Amino acid sequence: MVLKVVKYGTPVLRQKGTRVEAVTPAIRKLIADMLDTMYAHKGIGLAAQQVGVPIQLTVIDVRGVTDRPSSLEVDGHPVDVAESMPLVLMNPHITPVGQKVSGPEGCLSFPEIFVDITRPDVVDVEALDAEGEPIQFRCGGLLARAIQHETDHLHGILFIDRMTKEVKEELRPELDALQAETKKELE
Ligand code: ZN
């Protein structure tokens, strides 16, 4: 089932997610619905906050983007990225490994807004998978960027918080308009 994606200005986007303690039937349903929602919107990642649920759960699938490479390693061995998608991560914890690089980023909660954000290009990730089993891997490129963007969401952090002051000032009119539109819808 495709869920509504909430937009910038919706308070839940600023809520830190609670940790997922058990994979209940409700969590399984939410995971399935989040995957449907991500694919319906042609996104490469979606956080639970974006469908109005403040918990530490995100889904990711970078297969939709072919011109920006990703890497994935498990126990020091390269793993096929496409075969590992979609990723379902609960309670993810990220450790930066690589150098910081700048790259374009968008967000389903900020339609039409794309800006360069600087983030580490390689990260180590520890999380629980869709079955609640612990997983660990190292990833790079677009996948690393997507996971960092989504993990931020789970802590109430948005990509506008990662922009330079100058870029954010430039975007100010668009951000204010989006926020005003969202607030009007919520009334
Ligand atoms: Zn986002």
CSV table of C-alpha atoms and ligand atoms in Angstrom, one decimal:
chain,number,residue,atom,x,y,z
A,1,MET,CA,0.0,0.0,0.0
A,2,VAL,CA,1.4,3.4,-1.0
A,3,LEU,CA,1.4,5.8,2.0
A,4,LYS,CA,1.3,9.5,2.0
A,5,VAL,CA,4.8,11.1,2.1
A,6,VAL,CA,4.8,14.1,4.5
A,7,LYS,CA,6.5,17.3,3.4
A,8,TYR,CA,8.8,19.8,5.0
A,9,GLY,CA,6.9,21.6,7.8
A,10,THR,CA,5.3,18.5,9.2
A,11,PRO,CA,6.4,18.2,12.8
A,12,VAL,CA,7.1,14.4,12.7
A,13,LEU,CA,10.1,15.1,10.4
A,14,ARG,CA,11.8,16.7,13.3
A,15,GLN,CA,11.1,13.8,15.8
A,16,LYS,CA,13.9,11.5,16.8
A,17,GLY,CA,12.8,7.9,16.1
A,18,THR,CA,12.4,5.4,18.9
A,19,ARG,CA,14.4,2.2,18.4
A,20,VAL,CA,12.6,-0.8,16.9
A,21,GLU,CA,12.7,-3.5,19.6
A,22,ALA,CA,10.8,-6.3,17.9
A,23,VAL,CA,9.7,-7.2,14.3
A,24,THR,CA,5.9,-7.3,15.0
A,25,PRO,CA,3.3,-7.8,12.3
A,26,ALA,CA,2.7,-4.1,12.3
A,27,ILE,CA,6.4,-3.5,11.6
A,28,ARG,CA,6.4,-6.0,8.7
A,29,LYS,CA,3.3,-4.3,7.2
A,30,LEU,CA,5.0,-0.9,7.6
A,31,ILE,CA,8.2,-2.2,5.8
A,32,ALA,CA,6.1,-3.5,2.9
A,33,ASP,CA,4.2,-0.2,2.7
A,34,MET,CA,7.3,1.9,2.8
A,35,LEU,CA,8.9,-0.1,0.0
A,36,ASP,CA,5.7,0.3,-2.1
A,37,THR,CA,5.8,4.1,-1.3
A,38,MET,CA,9.5,4.5,-2.1
A,39,TYR,CA,9.1,2.7,-5.5
A,40,ALA,CA,5.8,4.6,-6.3
A,41,HIS,CA,7.7,7.9,-5.8
A,42,LYS,CA,10.9,6.7,-7.6
A,43,GLY,CA,12.9,7.4,-4.5
A,44,ILE,CA,16.1,5.6,-3.5
A,45,GLY,CA,15.4,5.8,0.2
A,46,LEU,CA,12.6,6.4,2.6
A,47,ALA,CA,12.5,6.9,6.4
A,48,ALA,CA,9.6,6.0,8.7
A,49,GLN,CA,9.3,9.7,9.7
A,50,GLN,CA,8.4,10.5,6.1
A,51,VAL,CA,5.3,8.4,6.3
A,52,GLY,CA,4.5,9.8,9.8
A,53,VAL,CA,6.0,7.2,12.0
A,54,PRO,CA,8.8,8.3,14.3
A,55,ILE,CA,10.8,5.0,14.7
A,56,GLN,CA,14.3,4.0,13.5
A,57,LEU,CA,13.3,2.2,10.3
A,58,THR,CA,14.4,3.0,6.8
A,59,VAL,CA,14.2,1.3,3.4
A,60,ILE,CA,16.8,1.9,0.6
A,61,ASP,CA,17.1,0.7,-3.0
A,62,VAL,CA,19.7,2.4,-5.2
A,63,ARG,CA,19.0,0.3,-8.3
A,64,GLY,CA,16.9,3.1,-9.8
A,65,VAL,CA,20.0,5.3,-10.3
A,66,THR,CA,22.4,3.9,-12.8
A,67,ASP,CA,24.8,6.8,-13.4
A,68,ARG,CA,26.1,7.1,-9.8
A,69,PRO,CA,28.0,4.0,-8.5
A,70,SER,CA,27.7,2.4,-5.2
A,71,SER,CA,30.0,-0.1,-3.4
A,72,LEU,CA,29.2,-2.7,-0.7
A,73,GLU,CA,31.5,-4.9,1.3
A,74,VAL,CA,30.7,-7.5,3.9
A,75,ASP,CA,33.6,-8.8,6.1
A,76,GLY,CA,36.1,-7.1,3.7
A,77,HIS,CA,34.7,-8.8,0.6
A,78,PRO,CA,32.9,-6.9,-2.2
A,79,VAL,CA,29.2,-7.8,-2.5
A,80,ASP,CA,26.9,-7.2,-5.5
A,81,VAL,CA,25.0,-4.1,-4.7
A,82,ALA,CA,22.0,-4.8,-7.0
A,83,GLU,CA,21.5,-8.3,-5.5
A,84,SER,CA,21.6,-6.8,-2.0
A,85,MET,CA,18.7,-4.4,-2.7
A,86,PRO,CA,16.3,-3.5,-1.2
A,87,LEU,CA,17.9,-2.8,2.1
A,88,VAL,CA,15.8,-2.6,5.2
A,89,LEU,CA,17.6,-1.1,8.2
A,90,MET,CA,16.4,-0.7,11.7
A,91,ASN,CA,18.3,1.2,14.4
A,92,PRO,CA,21.2,1.9,12.1
A,93,HIS,CA,24.5,3.2,13.5
A,94,ILE,CA,27.0,4.8,11.1
A,95,THR,CA,30.8,5.2,11.4
A,96,PRO,CA,32.4,7.5,8.8
A,97,VAL,CA,35.4,5.9,7.1
A,98,GLY,CA,36.1,7.8,3.9
A,99,GLN,CA,36.9,11.4,3.0
A,100,LYS,CA,34.2,14.0,2.7
A,101,VAL,CA,32.8,14.5,-0.8
A,102,SER,CA,30.2,16.7,-2.2
A,103,GLY,CA,27.3,15.3,-4.3
A,104,PRO,CA,23.8,16.1,-5.3
A,105,GLU,CA,20.9,15.1,-3.0
A,106,GLY,CA,17.2,15.3,-3.0
A,107,CYS,CA,14.5,14.3,-0.6
A,108,LEU,CA,10.9,13.1,-1.2
A,109,SER,CA,9.8,15.5,1.6
A,110,PHE,CA,11.3,18.4,-0.4
A,111,PRO,CA,9.9,18.0,-3.9
A,112,GLU,CA,11.9,19.7,-6.7
A,113,ILE,CA,14.8,20.7,-4.4
A,114,PHE,CA,18.2,19.3,-5.3
A,115,VAL,CA,21.5,20.5,-3.7
A,116,ASP,CA,25.0,19.5,-3.2
A,117,ILE,CA,25.7,18.1,0.3
A,118,THR,CA,29.1,17.1,1.7
A,119,ARG,CA,29.3,13.8,3.5
A,120,PRO,CA,31.9,11.0,4.0
A,121,ASP,CA,32.0,8.8,0.8
A,122,VAL,CA,32.5,5.6,2.7
A,123,VAL,CA,30.8,4.5,6.0
A,124,ASP,CA,30.5,1.4,8.1
A,125,VAL,CA,27.0,0.5,9.0
A,126,GLU,CA,25.6,-1.6,11.9
A,127,ALA,CA,21.9,-2.3,12.0
A,128,LEU,CA,19.2,-4.8,12.2
A,129,ASP,CA,17.7,-6.2,9.0
A,130,ALA,CA,14.0,-6.8,8.2
A,131,GLU,CA,14.1,-10.0,10.4
A,132,GLY,CA,15.6,-8.2,13.3
A,133,GLU,CA,19.0,-9.9,12.7
A,134,PRO,CA,22.2,-7.8,13.3
A,135,ILE,CA,24.0,-6.9,10.1
A,136,GLN,CA,27.3,-5.1,9.4
A,137,PHE,CA,28.7,-3.8,6.2
A,138,ARG,CA,30.9,-1.1,4.6
A,139,CYS,CA,29.4,0.9,1.7
A,140,GLY,CA,30.5,3.8,-0.5
A,141,GLY,CA,29.3,6.1,-3.2
A,142,LEU,CA,25.6,6.7,-3.7
A,143,LEU,CA,24.6,3.9,-1.3
A,144,ALA,CA,26.7,5.5,1.5
A,145,ARG,CA,25.1,8.9,0.8
A,146,ALA,CA,21.6,7.4,0.8
A,147,ILE,CA,22.1,5.6,4.1
A,148,GLN,CA,23.5,8.7,5.7
A,149,HIS,CA,20.6,10.8,4.5
A,150,GLU,CA,18.0,8.3,5.7
A,151,THR,CA,19.8,7.7,9.1
A,152,ASP,CA,19.7,11.5,9.6
A,153,HIS,CA,15.9,11.4,9.1
A,154,LEU,CA,15.6,8.7,11.9
A,155,HIS,CA,17.1,11.3,14.2
A,156,GLY,CA,15.0,14.2,13.1
A,157,ILE,CA,17.8,15.7,11.0
A,158,LEU,CA,17.0,16.9,7.5
A,159,PHE,CA,19.4,17.5,4.5
A,160,ILE,CA,18.8,21.3,4.8
A,161,ASP,CA,20.7,21.0,8.1
A,162,ARG,CA,23.7,19.7,6.2
A,163,MET,CA,23.8,22.5,3.5
A,164,THR,CA,26.2,25.4,3.7
A,165,LYS,CA,24.7,28.6,5.0
A,166,GLU,CA,25.0,30.2,1.6
A,167,VAL,CA,23.1,27.5,-0.2
A,168,LYS,CA,20.4,27.5,2.5
A,169,GLU,CA,20.0,31.3,2.2
A,170,GLU,CA,19.6,30.9,-1.6
A,171,LEU,CA,16.9,28.3,-1.1
A,172,ARG,CA,15.2,30.2,1.7
A,173,PRO,CA,12.3,31.4,-0.5
A,174,GLU,CA,11.5,27.9,-1.8
A,175,LEU,CA,11.9,26.4,1.7
A,176,ASP,CA,9.6,29.0,3.3
A,177,ALA,CA,7.0,28.5,0.5
A,178,LEU,CA,7.1,24.7,1.0
A,179,GLN,CA,6.7,25.0,4.7
A,180,ALA,CA,3.8,27.5,4.4
A,181,GLU,CA,2.1,25.2,2.0
A,182,THR,CA,2.5,22.2,4.3
A,183,LYS,CA,1.3,24.2,7.3
A,184,LYS,CA,-1.8,25.2,5.4
A,185,GLU,CA,-2.5,21.6,4.5
A,186,LEU,CA,-2.2,20.6,8.1
A,187,GLU,CA,-4.7,23.2,9.3
B,1,ZN,ZN,14.9,12.6,2.8
